[in-house]
Amino acid sequence: LVASDSLVAEGWYGLADAYFHDPGSPGDSIRSYQRRLNRSIYGFRRAIEIDSTFHLAYSHLVQQYQGLSNPQTQGMLDGDSVLIFESRAQLDAMGGLAEFERRRNRARDIGLEMARGWVRADPDAPTSHFALANGFFAAGQVDSALAVIDRALRRPELDAPGMRLQRVTFRLLADQPIEAYTELQEILASTSPAEFRRIPANERITA
């Protein structure tokens, strides 16, 4: 599809997803992995450029940029690409830990902006709000994460037990156990077993 028509969002997404999930072969070099990672990011971004409502591309990009903002990662942004460093000497040659932190923060900001774009493209998708809230939490901005969930709950389409359980989770992450316990009791008292069964299992278990 990409070869015959470069404006097919599904083609770019499919190609990017293949690179995203490709584990490579035993003995693959770091550079080979780096190429797959960059081709994946490029394909997801291209899909969104063609179709700004392509939600699956957003979710993958948010995950990738949030991964690059992790202090334990060996990857860093190099312009619009990702560079994986193999040694401390290579990192020092690029500016050392201070430069690594600057690029890590930039990846965090791009991830947050991607999540905001996802919320704008599909404001009634719970997962878009979860991604943005998780991005704020990963950045150490717990109050902002809670604010994202609170704004989502003001939308009639999202005011449901699943979203309210997410707020309980973020209350706990924000070290607010009393508030979390109180809200959980309210949810349990007002939600039927049938409603709970409609909540994805991973969201129930998290709370």
mmCIF file of C-alpha atoms in Angstrom:
data_model
loop_
_atom_site.group_PDB
_atom_site.id
_atom_site.type_symbol
_atom_site.label_atom_id
_atom_site.label_comp_id
_atom_site.label_asym_id
_atom_site.label_seq_id
_atom_site.Cartn_x
_atom_site.Cartn_y
_atom_site.Cartn_z
ATOM 1 C CA LEU A 1 0.000 0.000 0.000
ATOM 2 C CA VAL A 2 2.780 2.429 0.891
ATOM 3 C CA ALA A 3 4.620 1.654 -2.336
ATOM 4 C CA SER A 4 1.571 2.301 -4.517
ATOM 5 C CA ASP A 5 0.010 5.192 -2.575
ATOM 6 C CA SER A 6 1.940 7.138 0.044
ATOM 7 C CA LEU A 7 -1.298 8.659 1.397
ATOM 8 C CA VAL A 8 -2.785 5.438 2.761
ATOM 9 C CA ALA A 9 -2.767 5.824 6.540
ATOM 10 C CA GLU A 10 -3.532 2.131 7.098
ATOM 11 C CA GLY A 11 -0.478 1.177 5.072
ATOM 12 C CA TRP A 12 1.846 3.395 7.081
ATOM 13 C CA TYR A 13 0.331 2.171 10.332
ATOM 14 C CA GLY A 14 0.667 -1.477 9.327
ATOM 15 C CA LEU A 15 4.304 -1.004 8.306
ATOM 16 C CA ALA A 16 5.100 0.877 11.519
ATOM 17 C CA ASP A 17 3.340 -1.745 13.623
ATOM 18 C CA ALA A 18 5.365 -4.498 11.980
ATOM 19 C CA TYR A 19 8.606 -2.678 12.856
ATOM 20 C CA PHE A 20 7.257 -1.966 16.355
ATOM 21 C CA HIS A 21 6.652 -5.667 17.093
ATOM 22 C CA ASP A 22 9.620 -7.102 15.167
ATOM 23 C CA PRO A 23 11.944 -8.698 17.761
ATOM 24 C CA GLY A 24 14.729 -9.014 15.223
ATOM 25 C CA SER A 25 17.034 -12.005 14.912
ATOM 26 C CA PRO A 26 19.466 -13.452 17.449
ATOM 27 C CA GLY A 27 22.690 -11.483 17.310
ATOM 28 C CA ASP A 28 21.095 -8.394 15.765
ATOM 29 C CA SER A 29 23.139 -5.265 16.293
ATOM 30 C CA ILE A 30 21.976 -2.275 18.296
ATOM 31 C CA ARG A 31 22.016 -0.283 15.063
ATOM 32 C CA SER A 32 19.585 -2.769 13.492
ATOM 33 C CA TYR A 33 17.219 -2.321 16.424
ATOM 34 C CA GLN A 34 17.656 1.450 16.174
ATOM 35 C CA ARG A 35 16.648 1.383 12.492
ATOM 36 C CA ARG A 36 13.488 -0.587 13.288
ATOM 37 C CA LEU A 37 12.611 1.811 16.085
ATOM 38 C CA ASN A 38 13.042 4.878 13.884
ATOM 39 C CA ARG A 39 11.101 3.357 10.997
ATOM 40 C CA SER A 40 8.317 2.511 13.428
ATOM 41 C CA ILE A 41 8.137 6.053 14.815
ATOM 42 C CA TYR A 42 8.245 7.547 11.319
ATOM 43 C CA GLY A 43 5.429 5.288 10.096
ATOM 44 C CA PHE A 44 3.154 6.061 13.044
ATOM 45 C CA ARG A 45 3.757 9.787 12.657
ATOM 46 C CA ARG A 46 3.091 9.550 8.921
ATOM 47 C CA ALA A 47 -0.206 7.753 9.562
ATOM 48 C CA ILE A 48 -1.307 10.584 11.873
ATOM 49 C CA GLU A 49 -0.215 13.236 9.374
ATOM 50 C CA ILE A 50 -2.499 11.596 6.810
ATOM 51 C CA ASP A 51 -5.363 10.871 9.232
ATOM 52 C CA SER A 52 -5.314 12.748 12.539
ATOM 53 C CA THR A 53 -7.971 10.390 13.967
ATOM 54 C CA PHE A 54 -5.826 7.247 13.609
ATOM 55 C CA HIS A 55 -6.015 6.332 17.292
ATOM 56 C CA LEU A 56 -3.837 3.226 17.281
ATOM 57 C CA ALA A 57 -0.910 5.235 15.950
ATOM 58 C CA TYR A 58 -1.259 7.704 18.819
ATOM 59 C CA SER A 59 -1.195 4.947 21.439
ATOM 60 C CA HIS A 60 2.029 3.462 20.042
ATOM 61 C CA LEU A 61 3.757 6.825 19.750
ATOM 62 C CA VAL A 62 2.823 7.817 23.279
ATOM 63 C CA GLN A 63 4.272 4.533 24.510
ATOM 64 C CA GLN A 64 7.489 5.018 22.523
ATOM 65 C CA TYR A 65 8.117 8.594 23.634
ATOM 66 C CA GLN A 66 7.282 7.784 27.235
ATOM 67 C CA GLY A 67 9.825 4.969 27.021
ATOM 68 C CA LEU A 68 12.445 7.438 25.791
ATOM 69 C CA SER A 69 11.750 9.665 28.788
ATOM 70 C CA ASN A 70 12.626 6.843 31.207
ATOM 71 C CA PRO A 71 15.946 7.473 33.014
ATOM 72 C CA GLN A 72 16.857 3.787 32.525
ATOM 73 C CA THR A 73 16.643 3.931 28.731
ATOM 74 C CA GLN A 74 19.712 3.785 26.510
ATOM 75 C CA GLY A 75 17.973 5.728 23.771
ATOM 76 C CA MET A 76 17.772 9.457 23.249
ATOM 77 C CA LEU A 77 16.245 11.785 20.709
ATOM 78 C CA ASP A 78 18.609 12.986 18.013
ATOM 79 C CA GLY A 79 16.558 15.557 16.109
ATOM 80 C CA ASP A 80 13.482 13.661 14.943
ATOM 81 C CA SER A 81 15.189 10.286 15.282
ATOM 82 C CA VAL A 82 16.285 8.035 18.107
ATOM 83 C CA LEU A 83 19.922 7.286 18.838
ATOM 84 C CA ILE A 84 20.849 4.387 21.107
ATOM 85 C CA PHE A 85 24.173 4.881 22.844
ATOM 86 C CA GLU A 86 26.316 1.843 23.602
ATOM 87 C CA SER A 87 28.743 3.189 26.175
ATOM 88 C CA ARG A 88 29.284 5.946 28.707
ATOM 89 C CA ALA A 89 32.079 7.281 26.510
ATOM 90 C CA GLN A 90 29.643 7.707 23.621
ATOM 91 C CA LEU A 91 27.202 9.458 25.933
ATOM 92 C CA ASP A 92 29.926 11.764 27.255
ATOM 93 C CA ALA A 93 30.925 12.647 23.683
ATOM 94 C CA MET A 94 27.345 13.792 23.069
ATOM 95 C CA GLY A 95 27.220 16.054 26.105
ATOM 96 C CA GLY A 96 27.046 13.692 29.057
ATOM 97 C CA LEU A 97 24.267 13.228 31.566
ATOM 98 C CA ALA A 98 23.059 16.834 31.351
ATOM 99 C CA GLU A 99 22.436 16.497 27.610
ATOM 100 C CA PHE A 100 20.838 13.090 28.129
ATOM 101 C CA GLU A 101 18.417 14.580 30.651
ATOM 102 C CA ARG A 102 17.570 17.460 28.310
ATOM 103 C CA ARG A 103 16.724 15.028 25.505
ATOM 104 C CA ARG A 104 14.826 12.772 27.906
ATOM 105 C CA ASN A 105 12.691 15.738 28.963
ATOM 106 C CA ARG A 106 12.063 16.591 25.324
ATOM 107 C CA ALA A 107 10.836 13.019 24.708
ATOM 108 C CA ARG A 108 8.532 13.382 27.712
ATOM 109 C CA ASP A 109 7.110 16.637 26.328
ATOM 110 C CA ILE A 110 6.573 15.125 22.873
ATOM 111 C CA GLY A 111 4.821 12.141 24.457
ATOM 112 C CA LEU A 112 2.521 14.479 26.369
ATOM 113 C CA GLU A 113 1.764 16.458 23.224
ATOM 114 C CA MET A 114 0.991 13.234 21.352
ATOM 115 C CA ALA A 115 -1.398 12.230 24.140
ATOM 116 C CA ARG A 116 -3.047 15.674 24.013
ATOM 117 C CA GLY A 117 -3.455 15.248 20.265
ATOM 118 C CA TRP A 118 -5.088 11.897 20.844
ATOM 119 C CA VAL A 119 -7.534 13.439 23.338
ATOM 120 C CA ARG A 120 -8.372 16.194 20.836
ATOM 121 C CA ALA A 121 -8.859 13.664 18.026
ATOM 122 C CA ASP A 122 -11.071 11.370 20.085
ATOM 123 C CA PRO A 123 -12.265 13.043 23.303
ATOM 124 C CA ASP A 124 -14.736 10.253 24.036
ATOM 125 C CA ALA A 125 -12.107 7.470 24.031
ATOM 126 C CA PRO A 126 -11.193 6.591 27.637
ATOM 127 C CA THR A 127 -7.783 5.274 26.593
ATOM 128 C CA SER A 128 -6.721 8.665 25.239
ATOM 129 C CA HIS A 129 -7.333 10.284 28.625
ATOM 130 C CA PHE A 130 -5.581 7.418 30.424
ATOM 131 C CA ALA A 131 -2.523 7.890 28.191
ATOM 132 C CA LEU A 132 -2.372 11.617 28.936
ATOM 133 C CA ALA A 133 -2.832 11.052 32.676
ATOM 134 C CA ASN A 134 -0.101 8.389 32.687
ATOM 135 C CA GLY A 135 2.190 10.775 30.827
ATOM 136 C CA PHE A 136 1.738 13.429 33.491
ATOM 137 C CA PHE A 137 2.290 10.857 36.217
ATOM 138 C CA ALA A 138 5.514 9.637 34.570
ATOM 139 C CA ALA A 139 6.643 13.275 34.475
ATOM 140 C CA GLY A 140 6.043 13.577 38.221
ATOM 141 C CA GLN A 141 2.991 15.824 37.739
ATOM 142 C CA VAL A 142 0.463 13.825 39.749
ATOM 143 C CA ASP A 143 -1.943 16.731 40.245
ATOM 144 C CA SER A 144 -2.111 17.208 36.475
ATOM 145 C CA ALA A 145 -2.789 13.488 36.026
ATOM 146 C CA LEU A 146 -5.734 13.726 38.416
ATOM 147 C CA ALA A 147 -6.996 16.838 36.622
ATOM 148 C CA VAL A 148 -7.038 14.920 33.321
ATOM 149 C CA ILE A 149 -9.250 12.210 34.845
ATOM 150 C CA ASP A 150 -11.518 14.816 36.461
ATOM 151 C CA ARG A 151 -11.984 16.613 33.117
ATOM 152 C CA ALA A 152 -12.760 13.316 31.424
ATOM 153 C CA LEU A 153 -15.405 12.521 34.033
ATOM 154 C CA ARG A 154 -17.180 15.780 33.207
ATOM 155 C CA ARG A 155 -17.971 14.314 29.783
ATOM 156 C CA PRO A 156 -21.275 12.370 29.977
ATOM 157 C CA GLU A 157 -19.876 9.713 27.641
ATOM 158 C CA LEU A 158 -16.995 8.990 30.023
ATOM 159 C CA ASP A 159 -18.677 9.320 33.415
ATOM 160 C CA ALA A 160 -18.686 5.588 34.089
ATOM 161 C CA PRO A 161 -17.370 3.180 36.752
ATOM 162 C CA GLY A 162 -14.259 2.353 34.709
ATOM 163 C CA MET A 163 -13.125 5.973 34.576
ATOM 164 C CA ARG A 164 -13.969 6.498 38.240
ATOM 165 C CA LEU A 165 -11.833 3.461 39.129
ATOM 166 C CA GLN A 166 -8.954 5.120 37.290
ATOM 167 C CA ARG A 167 -9.338 8.149 39.525
ATOM 168 C CA VAL A 168 -9.066 5.849 42.557
ATOM 169 C CA THR A 169 -5.805 4.494 41.132
ATOM 170 C CA PHE A 170 -4.363 7.972 40.624
ATOM 171 C CA ARG A 171 -5.472 9.005 44.107
ATOM 172 C CA LEU A 172 -3.375 6.158 45.487
ATOM 173 C CA LEU A 173 -0.432 7.122 43.275
ATOM 174 C CA ALA A 174 -0.799 10.679 44.578
ATOM 175 C CA ASP A 175 -0.542 9.355 48.142
ATOM 176 C CA GLN A 176 -4.180 10.126 48.938
ATOM 177 C CA PRO A 177 -5.311 6.792 50.450
ATOM 178 C CA ILE A 178 -8.254 8.183 52.451
ATOM 179 C CA GLU A 179 -9.769 9.892 49.410
ATOM 180 C CA ALA A 180 -9.117 6.768 47.301
ATOM 181 C CA TYR A 181 -10.808 4.512 49.865
ATOM 182 C CA THR A 182 -13.830 6.803 50.132
ATOM 183 C CA GLU A 183 -14.273 6.984 46.364
ATOM 184 C CA LEU A 184 -13.856 3.228 45.989
ATOM 185 C CA GLN A 185 -16.569 2.624 48.587
ATOM 186 C CA GLU A 186 -18.891 4.954 46.670
ATOM 187 C CA ILE A 187 -18.194 3.146 43.397
ATOM 188 C CA LEU A 188 -18.813 -0.260 44.960
ATOM 189 C CA ALA A 189 -22.102 0.926 46.449
ATOM 190 C CA SER A 190 -23.406 2.435 43.204
ATOM 191 C CA THR A 191 -22.190 -0.069 40.572
ATOM 192 C CA SER A 192 -24.007 -3.275 39.718
ATOM 193 C CA PRO A 193 -22.156 -6.564 39.014
ATOM 194 C CA ALA A 194 -23.206 -6.300 35.377
ATOM 195 C CA GLU A 195 -21.602 -2.851 35.102
ATOM 196 C CA PHE A 196 -18.380 -4.150 36.652
ATOM 197 C CA ARG A 197 -18.249 -6.998 34.146
ATOM 198 C CA ARG A 198 -18.302 -4.445 31.324
ATOM 199 C CA ILE A 199 -15.121 -2.805 32.653
ATOM 200 C CA PRO A 200 -11.960 -4.269 31.040
ATOM 201 C CA ALA A 201 -10.306 -6.662 33.482
ATOM 202 C CA ASN A 202 -6.976 -4.784 33.468
ATOM 203 C CA GLU A 203 -8.729 -1.592 34.649
ATOM 204 C CA ARG A 204 -10.530 -3.426 37.455
ATOM 205 C CA ILE A 205 -7.355 -5.149 38.650
ATOM 206 C CA THR A 206 -5.324 -1.911 38.559
ATOM 207 C CA ALA A 207 -7.746 -0.171 40.916
#
